[in-house]
Short mmCIF file of C-alpha atoms in Angstrom, two decimals:
data_model
loop_
_atom_site.label_atom_id
_atom_site.label_comp_id
_atom_site.label_asym_id
_atom_site.label_seq_id
_atom_site.Cartn_x
_atom_site.Cartn_y
_atom_site.Cartn_z
CA MET Y 24 65.66 128.11 97.50
CA LYS Y 25 65.67 128.48 101.29
CA GLU Y 26 63.51 125.39 101.75
CA LEU Y 27 66.00 123.34 99.70
CA GLU Y 28 69.00 124.27 101.84
CA HIS Y 29 70.96 121.24 103.00
CA LYS Y 30 74.39 120.30 104.27
CA PRO Y 31 76.17 117.84 101.97
CA TYR Y 32 77.86 114.74 103.37
CA GLY Y 33 81.49 115.43 104.12
CA ALA Y 34 80.97 119.08 105.04
CA ASN Y 35 82.72 120.30 108.18
CA PRO Y 36 80.46 120.04 111.26
CA GLU Y 37 79.18 123.18 112.91
CA GLY Y 38 81.87 124.84 115.02
CA TYR Y 39 84.68 122.96 113.26
CA THR Y 40 88.10 124.48 113.98
CA GLY Y 41 90.39 121.79 112.56
CA VAL Y 42 92.44 121.61 109.39
CA LYS Y 43 90.85 123.33 106.41
CA ARG Y 44 90.68 120.73 103.64
CA SER Y 45 89.78 120.86 99.96
CA LEU Y 46 88.62 117.76 98.10
CA LEU Y 47 89.56 117.85 94.40
CA LEU Y 48 87.65 115.49 92.12
CA ALA Y 49 89.74 115.33 88.96
CA GLY Y 50 88.53 114.24 85.54
CA GLY Y 51 88.70 110.77 84.08
CA GLY Y 52 85.64 110.15 81.91
CA MET Y 53 83.24 107.41 83.00
CA ARG Y 54 86.08 105.93 85.04
CA VAL Y 55 85.31 108.45 87.80
CA ALA Y 56 83.09 105.75 89.29
CA TYR Y 57 86.42 104.95 90.97
CA GLN Y 58 86.11 108.24 92.87
CA ALA Y 59 82.82 107.14 94.42
CA GLY Y 60 84.64 104.36 96.30
CA VAL Y 61 87.34 106.78 97.45
CA ILE Y 62 84.74 109.30 98.67
CA LEU Y 63 83.00 106.54 100.65
CA ALA Y 64 86.26 105.53 102.35
CA LEU Y 65 87.27 109.12 103.16
CA ILE Y 66 83.94 110.07 104.71
CA GLU Y 67 83.70 106.74 106.55
CA SER Y 68 87.07 107.59 108.11
CA GLY Y 69 85.56 110.77 109.56
CA MET Y 70 87.23 113.19 107.17
CA THR Y 71 85.40 116.45 106.41
CA PHE Y 72 85.99 119.30 103.98
CA SER Y 73 85.34 123.02 103.64
CA HIS Y 74 85.66 123.03 99.84
CA VAL Y 75 85.07 120.61 96.96
CA ASP Y 76 86.28 121.24 93.41
CA GLY Y 77 85.13 119.29 90.35
CA THR Y 78 86.67 119.05 86.89
CA SER Y 79 85.39 117.15 83.86
CA GLY Y 80 84.00 113.76 84.97
CA GLY Y 81 84.88 114.55 88.58
CA SER Y 82 82.20 117.25 88.54
CA ILE Y 83 79.59 114.48 88.27
CA ASN Y 84 80.55 113.08 91.68
CA MET Y 85 80.68 116.58 93.14
CA SER Y 86 77.18 117.23 91.79
CA MET Y 87 75.92 114.06 93.46
CA LEU Y 88 77.42 115.10 96.80
CA PHE Y 89 75.98 118.60 96.50
CA SER Y 90 72.59 117.14 95.55
CA GLY Y 91 72.48 115.65 99.04
CA LEU Y 92 73.31 112.02 98.26
CA SER Y 93 75.19 109.93 100.81
CA PRO Y 94 78.48 108.31 99.73
CA GLN Y 95 76.80 104.89 99.84
CA SER Y 96 73.97 106.14 97.64
CA ILE Y 97 76.49 107.62 95.19
CA CYS Y 98 78.13 104.20 94.91
CA ASP Y 99 74.79 102.42 94.52
CA ARG Y 100 73.69 104.75 91.74
CA TRP Y 101 76.96 104.27 89.85
CA ARG Y 102 76.59 100.50 90.16
CA THR Y 103 73.15 100.54 88.57
CA LEU Y 104 73.84 103.20 85.92
CA LYS Y 105 73.45 102.25 82.28
CA VAL Y 106 76.78 103.67 81.10
CA GLN Y 107 75.66 103.47 77.48
CA ASP Y 108 73.51 106.55 78.22
CA PHE Y 109 76.70 108.61 78.18
CA VAL Y 110 76.72 108.22 74.40
CA SER Y 111 73.75 109.68 72.53
CA LEU Y 112 73.95 109.58 68.76
CA MET Y 113 72.49 112.38 66.67
CA PRO Y 114 70.10 112.05 63.68
CA LEU Y 115 71.67 110.36 60.66
CA LYS Y 116 71.37 113.43 58.42
CA LYS Y 117 73.81 115.32 60.65
CA TYR Y 118 76.48 112.66 60.09
CA LEU Y 119 75.86 112.78 56.34
CA ASP Y 120 76.77 116.48 56.37
CA ALA Y 121 80.22 115.96 57.85
CA SER Y 122 81.30 119.52 57.11
CA GLY Y 123 78.81 120.86 59.66
CA LEU Y 124 79.36 118.18 62.29
CA LEU Y 125 80.40 119.66 65.64
CA ALA Y 126 80.79 116.37 67.48
CA MET Y 127 80.24 112.61 67.31
CA ALA Y 128 77.30 112.67 69.76
CA ASP Y 129 75.06 115.01 71.74
CA ALA Y 130 74.15 115.45 75.42
CA ASP Y 131 70.60 114.05 75.31
CA GLY Y 132 71.53 110.73 76.93
CA ILE Y 133 73.37 112.51 79.74
CA VAL Y 134 70.60 115.02 80.44
CA GLN Y 135 67.73 112.56 80.14
CA GLY Y 136 69.39 109.41 81.47
CA VAL Y 137 72.68 109.82 83.33
CA PHE Y 138 71.93 112.90 85.44
CA PRO Y 139 68.46 111.76 86.63
CA HIS Y 140 69.71 108.25 87.47
CA LEU Y 141 72.66 109.63 89.43
CA GLY Y 142 70.32 111.91 91.39
CA ILE Y 143 71.85 115.16 90.16
CA ASP Y 144 69.53 118.06 91.02
CA VAL Y 145 70.65 121.55 89.99
CA GLU Y 146 68.43 123.37 92.47
CA LYS Y 147 69.73 121.27 95.36
CA ILE Y 148 73.30 121.84 94.23
CA LYS Y 149 72.75 125.60 94.35
CA ALA Y 150 71.12 125.32 97.79
CA ALA Y 151 74.00 123.42 99.44
CA ILE Y 152 75.34 125.18 102.53
CA ALA Y 153 78.23 124.80 105.02
CA ILE Y 154 80.66 123.90 102.23
CA GLN Y 155 81.87 125.71 99.12
CA GLY Y 156 81.89 124.05 95.73
CA THR Y 157 83.65 125.16 92.55
CA TYR Y 158 83.22 123.86 89.00
CA ASN Y 159 85.93 124.14 86.33
CA ILE Y 160 84.62 124.76 82.82
CA GLY Y 161 86.65 125.48 79.71
CA ASN Y 162 85.95 128.74 77.89
CA PHE Y 163 86.94 127.75 74.38
CA SER Y 164 86.47 131.27 73.04
CA LEU Y 165 88.95 132.76 75.50
CA LYS Y 166 91.07 129.57 75.78
CA THR Y 167 90.89 129.70 79.57
CA ASN Y 168 89.49 127.74 82.46
CA GLU Y 169 86.63 129.47 84.28
CA VAL Y 170 85.66 128.69 87.86
CA PHE Y 171 81.97 128.79 88.76
CA PRO Y 172 80.77 128.62 92.39
CA HIS Y 173 78.15 125.96 93.02
CA GLN Y 174 75.58 128.65 93.80
CA ALA Y 175 75.81 129.87 90.17
CA ILE Y 176 75.65 126.51 88.40
CA ASP Y 177 72.92 125.50 85.96
CA LEU Y 178 72.17 122.52 83.72
CA ASP Y 179 73.93 123.98 80.69
CA LEU Y 180 77.12 124.56 82.67
CA LEU Y 181 77.02 121.03 84.10
CA VAL Y 182 76.79 119.68 80.55
CA ALA Y 183 79.53 122.03 79.30
CA GLY Y 184 81.90 120.84 82.01
CA ILE Y 185 81.86 117.28 80.62
CA SER Y 186 81.53 118.12 76.90
CA ILE Y 187 84.78 116.71 75.55
CA PRO Y 188 85.65 118.27 72.19
CA ILE Y 189 85.12 115.87 69.25
CA LEU Y 190 82.87 113.63 71.36
CA MET Y 191 80.27 116.27 72.36
CA PRO Y 192 79.43 119.75 71.01
CA PRO Y 193 80.25 122.91 72.99
CA VAL Y 194 77.61 124.74 75.01
CA THR Y 195 76.91 128.31 73.95
CA ARG Y 196 76.40 131.07 76.51
CA GLY Y 197 76.23 134.55 75.06
CA GLU Y 198 79.25 135.04 72.83
CA TYR Y 199 81.27 132.20 74.32
CA PHE Y 200 81.60 128.47 73.67
CA TYR Y 201 82.10 126.30 76.78
CA THR Y 202 83.57 122.77 76.88
CA ASP Y 203 85.21 120.26 79.15
CA PRO Y 204 88.43 121.93 80.42
CA LEU Y 205 90.53 118.78 80.15
CA TRP Y 206 92.88 120.30 77.54
CA ILE Y 207 93.60 123.13 79.99
CA LYS Y 208 93.62 121.32 83.33
CA ASN Y 209 92.27 118.17 84.91
CA THR Y 210 91.99 119.53 88.43
CA ASN Y 211 92.49 122.91 90.09
CA LEU Y 212 94.99 122.96 92.95
CA ILE Y 213 95.34 126.74 92.79
CA GLU Y 214 91.61 127.22 93.34
CA ALA Y 215 91.93 125.14 96.50
CA VAL Y 216 94.75 127.45 97.61
CA HIS Y 217 92.53 130.47 96.89
CA GLN Y 218 89.87 128.88 99.07
CA GLY Y 219 92.35 128.82 101.96
CA ALA Y 220 93.02 125.08 101.94
CA GLU Y 221 95.67 123.86 104.36
CA GLU Y 222 95.37 120.30 103.01
CA ILE Y 223 94.53 119.43 99.42
CA TRP Y 224 93.09 115.97 98.79
CA VAL Y 225 93.09 114.93 95.12
CA ILE Y 226 91.36 111.85 93.68
CA TRP Y 227 93.19 111.14 90.43
CA CYS Y 228 92.01 108.79 87.66
CA ILE Y 229 94.12 109.72 84.63
CA GLY Y 230 96.96 107.36 83.72
CA ASN Y 231 100.65 108.18 84.01
CA THR Y 232 103.25 105.60 83.03
CA LYS Y 233 106.54 105.82 81.13
CA GLU Y 234 105.20 103.44 78.49
CA TYR Y 235 104.54 104.83 74.99
CA ASN Y 236 101.62 103.04 73.32
CA SER Y 237 100.93 102.43 69.65
CA GLY Y 238 97.57 102.87 67.94
CA LEU Y 239 95.63 106.07 67.20
CA PHE Y 240 93.13 105.75 70.04
CA LYS Y 241 95.76 105.00 72.67
CA GLN Y 242 97.87 107.88 71.43
CA PHE Y 243 94.83 110.19 71.62
CA ILE Y 244 94.47 109.11 75.26
CA GLN Y 245 98.18 109.74 75.81
CA MET Y 246 97.68 113.32 74.59
CA MET Y 247 95.05 113.76 77.30
CA GLU Y 248 97.39 112.23 79.87
CA ILE Y 249 100.23 114.57 78.88
CA THR Y 250 97.97 117.63 79.13
CA ALA Y 251 96.40 116.58 82.44
CA ASN Y 252 99.62 115.61 84.18
CA SER Y 253 101.71 118.53 82.93
CA ALA Y 254 99.05 121.05 84.04
CA LEU Y 255 99.01 119.41 87.47
CA PHE Y 256 102.79 119.53 87.75
CA ALA Y 257 102.83 123.22 86.79
CA GLU Y 258 100.43 123.95 89.64
CA CYS Y 259 102.61 121.90 92.00
CA ASP Y 260 105.52 124.17 91.09
CA ARG Y 261 103.40 127.23 91.90
CA ILE Y 262 102.40 125.81 95.28
CA ASN Y 263 106.04 125.06 96.07
CA GLU Y 264 106.71 128.77 95.54
CA ILE Y 265 103.72 129.71 97.69
CA ASN Y 266 104.92 127.39 100.46
CA LYS Y 267 108.33 129.10 100.39
CA LEU Y 268 106.59 132.46 100.90
CA ILE Y 269 104.54 131.03 103.78
CA LEU Y 270 107.72 129.82 105.49
CA GLN Y 271 109.07 133.37 105.12
CA GLY Y 272 106.08 134.68 107.04
CA HIS Y 273 103.81 135.71 104.16
CA SER Y 274 100.15 134.69 104.36
CA ILE Y 275 98.82 135.28 100.85
CA TYR Y 276 95.55 133.35 101.06
CA GLY Y 277 95.29 132.90 104.82
CA GLN Y 278 97.52 129.86 105.30
CA THR Y 279 100.12 130.22 108.04
CA LYS Y 280 101.79 126.83 107.47
CA PRO Y 281 102.93 125.17 104.24
CA ILE Y 282 100.08 123.60 102.28
CA LYS Y 283 99.99 119.78 102.34
CA LEU Y 284 99.05 117.45 99.53
CA HIS Y 285 97.37 114.04 99.62
CA LEU Y 286 96.64 112.25 96.34
CA ILE Y 287 94.81 108.94 95.94
CA LYS Y 288 95.25 107.12 92.64
CA PRO Y 289 95.16 103.57 91.28
CA THR Y 290 98.39 101.60 91.33
CA TYR Y 291 97.92 100.70 87.67
CA PRO Y 292 96.17 102.83 85.00
CA LEU Y 293 92.42 102.29 85.00
CA PRO Y 294 90.80 100.68 81.95
CA LEU Y 295 89.59 103.25 79.43
CA ASP Y 296 85.98 104.33 78.84
CA PRO Y 297 85.36 101.87 75.97
CA ASP Y 298 86.17 99.02 78.38
CA LEU Y 299 83.42 100.26 80.69
CA TYR Y 300 81.04 100.94 77.79
CA PHE Y 301 81.44 97.42 76.36
CA GLY Y 302 81.41 95.62 79.70
CA ASN Y 303 85.08 94.65 79.98
CA ILE Y 304 84.94 96.25 83.43
CA ASP Y 305 81.96 97.51 85.42
CA ALA Y 306 81.33 100.44 87.74
CA ALA Y 307 81.10 98.14 90.77
CA THR Y 308 84.69 97.00 90.17
CA LEU Y 309 85.92 100.59 89.86
CA ILE Y 310 84.14 101.51 93.11
CA ASP Y 311 85.66 98.55 94.95
CA LEU Y 312 89.10 99.45 93.61
CA GLY Y 313 88.74 103.09 94.67
CA TYR Y 314 87.62 102.11 98.16
CA ALA Y 315 90.54 99.71 98.61
CA ASP Y 316 93.08 102.24 97.29
CA ALA Y 317 91.74 104.94 99.61
CA TYR Y 318 91.86 102.60 102.61
CA GLN Y 319 95.45 101.65 101.78
CA TYR Y 320 96.45 105.30 101.46
CA LEU Y 321 94.82 106.24 104.77
CA GLN Y 322 96.63 103.38 106.49
CA THR Y 323 100.07 104.31 105.18
CA MET Y 324 99.98 108.10 104.64
CA GLN Y 325 102.57 110.33 106.26
CA PRO Y 326 101.55 113.38 108.36
CA GLN Y 327 103.52 115.69 106.06
CA GLY Y 328 101.62 114.43 103.01
CA LEU Y 329 103.16 114.05 99.56
CA PRO Y 330 105.75 116.30 97.94
CA PHE Y 331 104.52 118.60 95.17
CA THR Y 332 106.60 116.82 92.53
CA ASN Y 333 106.09 115.18 89.14
CA GLU Y 334 106.13 111.68 90.63
CA ILE Y 335 102.84 111.97 92.52
CA THR Y 336 100.68 110.51 89.73
CA GLN Y 337 103.19 107.91 88.52
CA MET Y 338 101.68 104.43 88.11
CA LYS Y 339 103.05 100.98 87.46
CA GLU Y 340 103.12 99.78 83.88
CA ASN Y 341 100.64 97.07 82.97
CA GLN Y 342 102.02 93.73 81.86
CA LEU Y 343 100.22 91.07 79.86
CA GLY Y 344 97.61 89.69 82.25
CA ILE Y 345 94.15 88.22 82.83
CA THR Y 346 91.15 89.58 84.70
CA PHE Y 347 87.72 88.14 85.50
CA ARG Y 348 84.74 88.79 87.76
CA GLU Y 349 83.28 86.07 89.96
CA THR Y 350 80.25 85.91 92.26
CA MET Y 351 79.81 83.11 94.81
CA ALA Y 352 76.84 82.90 97.14
CA GLY Y 353 75.39 80.57 99.74
CA SER Y 354 73.91 80.08 103.19
CA PHE Y 355 75.84 81.52 106.11
CA SER Y 356 75.43 81.67 109.88
CA LEU Y 357 76.97 83.73 112.68
CA GLU Y 358 76.34 80.90 115.15
CA ASN Y 359 78.83 78.38 113.74
CA THR Y 360 82.55 78.10 113.08
CA ASP Y 361 82.38 75.07 110.77
CA PRO Y 362 81.43 75.93 107.15
CA ARG Y 363 79.12 72.94 106.64
CA ALA Y 364 77.33 73.52 109.96
CA GLY Y 365 77.06 77.21 109.13
CA GLU Y 366 75.54 76.34 105.77
CA THR Y 367 72.92 74.12 107.40
CA GLN Y 368 72.09 76.74 110.02
CA GLY Y 369 72.00 79.48 107.40
CA LYS Y 370 69.51 77.54 105.32
CA ALA Y 371 67.27 77.14 108.35
CA GLU Y 372 67.53 80.82 109.23
CA LYS Y 373 67.45 81.94 105.58
CA THR Y 374 70.60 83.99 105.97
CA HIS Y 375 72.75 84.33 102.88
CA LEU Y 376 76.11 85.78 101.98
CA ALA Y 377 77.51 86.63 98.56
CA MET Y 378 81.08 87.50 97.63
CA HIS Y 379 81.45 89.63 94.51
CA ALA Y 380 85.10 89.54 93.47
CA THR Y 381 87.22 90.91 90.66
CA VAL Y 382 90.49 89.06 90.17
CA ASN Y 383 93.44 90.67 88.42
CA ILE Y 384 96.49 88.72 87.31
CA ARG Y 385 98.72 91.67 86.46
CA ASP Y 386 101.67 89.71 85.09
CA LEU Y 387 100.60 86.37 83.65
CA GLU Y 388 104.11 85.01 83.11
CA ARG Y 389 105.15 85.75 86.69
CA PHE Y 390 101.83 84.43 88.03
CA ILE Y 391 102.29 81.06 86.34
CA SER Y 392 105.90 80.72 87.48
CA ASP Y 393 105.09 81.72 91.08
CA PRO Y 394 104.52 78.53 93.18
CA ASN Y 395 101.74 80.28 95.12
CA HIS Y 396 100.13 81.76 91.98
CA LEU Y 397 99.27 85.01 93.73
CA GLY Y 398 96.94 87.54 92.08
CA SER Y 399 95.12 90.62 93.34
CA ILE Y 400 91.46 90.76 94.32
CA THR Y 401 88.95 93.50 95.08
CA GLY Y 402 85.27 93.13 95.79
CA HIS Y 403 82.26 93.66 97.99
CA ILE Y 404 80.02 91.60 100.26
CA ASP Y 405 76.26 91.15 100.43
CA PHE Y 406 75.20 89.64 103.77
CA SER Y 407 71.56 89.52 104.81
CA LEU Y 408 72.52 90.24 108.44
CA PHE Y 409 74.83 93.18 107.62
CA GLY Y 410 73.58 94.74 104.38
CA GLU Y 411 74.50 94.95 100.71
CA ASN Y 412 77.47 96.28 98.76
CA ILE Y 413 79.90 96.35 101.69
CA PRO Y 414 83.24 97.16 100.04
CA ALA Y 415 86.40 95.24 100.87
CA LYS Y 416 89.46 97.06 102.20
CA THR Y 417 92.01 94.43 101.26
CA GLY Y 418 92.04 90.96 99.73
CA VAL Y 419 94.09 87.86 98.97
CA PHE Y 420 93.78 85.57 95.95
CA ASN Y 421 95.79 82.39 95.30
CA LEU Y 422 95.06 79.86 92.57
CA PHE Y 423 96.18 76.27 93.16
CA SER Y 424 98.32 77.19 96.13
CA PRO Y 425 100.27 74.15 97.43
CA THR Y 426 99.80 72.82 100.97
CA ASP Y 427 101.70 70.45 103.23
CA GLN Y 428 99.47 67.69 101.82
CA PRO Y 429 100.82 66.79 98.35
CA GLU Y 430 97.39 65.78 97.05
CA LEU Y 431 95.68 69.02 98.21
CA LYS Y 432 95.82 72.43 96.55
CA LEU Y 433 93.82 75.47 97.54
CA MET Y 434 92.09 78.29 95.72
CA ILE Y 435 92.12 81.17 98.21
CA TYR Y 436 89.62 84.04 98.21
CA GLU Y 437 89.85 86.45 101.16
CA LEU Y 438 88.32 89.89 101.71
CA ALA Y 439 88.59 92.25 104.70
CA PHE Y 440 85.72 94.63 105.40
CA SER Y 441 84.02 96.60 108.18
CA HIS Y 442 80.48 96.75 109.49
CA LYS Y 443 79.30 99.27 112.08
CA GLY Y 444 82.87 100.03 113.12
CA GLN Y 445 83.85 96.37 113.55
CA ASP Y 446 86.53 94.83 111.32
CA TYR Y 447 85.83 91.44 109.73
CA TYR Y 448 87.87 89.10 107.57
CA LEU Y 449 86.11 86.64 105.28
CA ALA Y 450 88.48 83.77 104.51
CA GLY Y 451 87.38 81.30 101.86
CA LYS Y 452 89.09 78.34 100.25
CA LYS Y 453 88.29 75.81 97.53
CA GLU Y 454 89.86 72.43 98.23
CA VAL Y 455 91.20 70.85 95.05
CA ARG Y 456 91.94 67.13 95.43
CA ASP Y 457 90.65 63.91 93.95
CA ASP Y 458 88.26 62.24 96.39
CA PRO Y 459 86.13 59.19 95.51
CA GLY Y 460 83.60 59.94 92.76
CA PHE Y 461 83.58 62.75 90.23
CA ASP Y 462 84.26 65.81 92.41
CA LEU Y 463 86.14 68.14 90.05
CA TRP Y 464 83.06 70.36 89.55
CA SER Y 465 82.23 70.67 93.24
CA ASP Y 466 85.86 71.17 94.24
CA THR Y 467 86.37 74.09 91.84
CA THR Y 468 83.02 75.78 92.54
CA THR Y 469 82.62 75.35 96.32
CA LEU Y 470 84.14 77.89 98.69
CA TYR Y 471 84.35 76.97 102.39
CA CYS Y 472 84.27 80.21 104.37
CA GLN Y 473 84.94 81.40 107.89
CA LEU Y 474 84.29 84.93 109.10
CA HIS Y 475 86.93 86.23 111.49
CA GLN Y 476 86.61 89.21 113.79
CA GLY Y 477 89.53 91.52 113.07
CA THR Y 478 91.68 92.39 110.09
CA ASP Y 479 93.08 88.93 109.25
CA LYS Y 480 92.69 85.19 109.80
CA SER Y 481 94.23 85.36 113.27
CA GLY Y 482 90.99 86.80 114.67
CA THR Y 483 88.26 84.81 116.40
CA VAL Y 484 85.94 82.92 114.05
CA VAL Y 485 82.42 84.34 114.47
CA GLY Y 486 80.61 82.78 111.52
CA ALA Y 487 80.84 80.25 108.73
CA GLY Y 488 79.14 78.98 105.62
CA VAL Y 489 79.57 77.57 102.15
CA LEU Y 490 79.46 79.66 98.98
CA SER Y 491 79.19 78.20 95.51
CA LEU Y 492 79.35 79.13 91.86
CA ASN Y 493 76.34 77.92 89.90
CA VAL Y 494 76.22 77.27 86.17
CA ALA Y 495 74.80 80.71 85.37
CA GLU Y 496 77.48 82.48 87.42
CA LEU Y 497 80.19 80.33 85.84
CA ALA Y 498 78.98 81.37 82.40
CA LYS Y 499 79.03 85.00 83.55
CA LEU Y 500 82.58 84.55 84.90
CA VAL Y 501 83.76 83.22 81.54
CA SER Y 502 82.10 86.13 79.74
CA THR Y 503 84.03 88.62 81.91
CA MET Y 504 87.43 87.02 81.34
CA ARG Y 505 89.69 89.45 79.51
CA VAL Y 506 93.31 89.66 78.49
CA THR Y 507 94.80 92.96 79.65
CA ASN Y 508 97.49 95.01 77.96
CA ALA Y 509 97.63 92.88 74.81
CA GLU Y 510 98.58 94.75 71.63
CA SER Y 511 97.22 92.27 69.09
CA LEU Y 512 94.76 89.42 68.63
CA PRO Y 513 97.52 86.79 68.45
CA GLU Y 514 98.93 88.09 71.73
CA LYS Y 515 95.49 87.87 73.35
CA THR Y 516 94.98 84.39 71.99
CA LYS Y 517 98.34 83.21 73.28
CA ALA Y 518 97.66 84.67 76.74
CA LEU Y 519 94.32 82.86 76.97
CA PHE Y 520 95.99 79.67 75.75
CA ASP Y 521 98.77 79.97 78.34
CA PHE Y 522 96.31 80.60 81.16
CA GLY Y 523 94.07 77.75 80.02
CA LYS Y 524 97.04 75.42 79.73
CA PHE Y 525 98.14 76.33 83.25
CA PHE Y 526 94.62 75.93 84.69
CA LEU Y 527 93.90 72.61 82.99
CA GLY Y 528 97.39 71.40 83.77
CA GLU Y 529 96.85 71.99 87.48
CA LEU Y 530 93.51 70.17 87.32
CA TRP Y 531 95.09 67.25 85.47
CA ASP Y 532 97.82 67.12 88.10
CA SER Y 533 95.13 66.68 90.77
CA TYR Y 534 92.55 64.53 88.98
CA GLY Y 535 94.30 63.04 85.95
CA PRO Y 536 96.27 60.18 87.48
CA LYS Y 537 93.17 58.32 88.71
CA LEU Y 538 91.28 59.06 85.50
#
């Protein structure tokens, strides 16, 4: 084991005397790909930890870290994972004998497919040094959560920690049955306190809105959300009591100042596992979203952290909306400021740039009525001179935004990102107007881009090029278009009709008169 010893990314450097932090990777099913983006942003910012705690799906990301993978590698492996491997059906005869059925699936796909692809190595996990890891695993027999140090973990325990009752069978160890602890807790703040944490950083994926959904599956998910959130809030109450004792001069677990909380979560509830399984969303989108949310939190967080109250996981309620994924690519040069010249130079130098974007129209009715038609966008950049899968920190998306020229409307795609410590802002626009000839196709698929140095378009232009959407990518875009938060097929159909009517109406407004 000695020869396998390694220091995981994010561990405190040797001689570190700063704030003692715990990183808590909460559960959330396959959606914990979101956490990979958050981890990348936190470690890029220079943050380090003395303790990492994993629960349910969050233990997968912890295992990747403790296996020695870099945050970028963790993201890359999630992007290329075949998520269908999470579900491994059992032989038919077991389903025929329903009375003896322990679960709907087994762990074979996870053990043989998911874990190897994600680079999870039990021996390396056990050999990690300079940082303490703890795994939460539900002891069904005793109806308690058990905490296992990373040095004592094995493959069976890793599987048990993500074995959701009904979906996967329990793991037997001696006289006990072990399962995913999600019905007991979704993360373990008190363990972080026991580890002496002065700051607790939680990455939260489970939904929490005031909306009550209909349908058996959604209500099953709501049961999970109630359990996860209420257990978290109970621990917040306990830490409030501990902080009162610390202020009175008591140092129960070594802290001499009140414990601080930081929690990073999505603004809106993440799509559920079936959406990921059936391709309605992909891991790359979740990673981009996590990275952007983490960046936003780091930019706006207060030194005192968040209060230990029930509002910390509250999210905005989804409205009827539309989402789609779009990839545009083309030649790009750092030696030009004009897009067309940059395209020509890029072709000569064989330098290419691709923008991978996910657009979310959260409230379709408001989007259509808004003159600027503003949506949200996340994504990542591939640039042959910088590298691949560079996540965006922020973005801007406008569809058919008016200009001071009545005949010209713009489709705006903008992403801010960093490379080697330098901030860049990629500003792209599609120019929609009726020029001589049939130009509707080129207008709606050609993105003229300038790369600015800095965090917005006010920075110096340091590169330019032209990106485009080919027929294959357009077909892929259409296949990813989904109606979000629709309760019925008629509602979905109407939403698609309304969006299509708006889109075609804007095109007719620009090109119809001459036709």
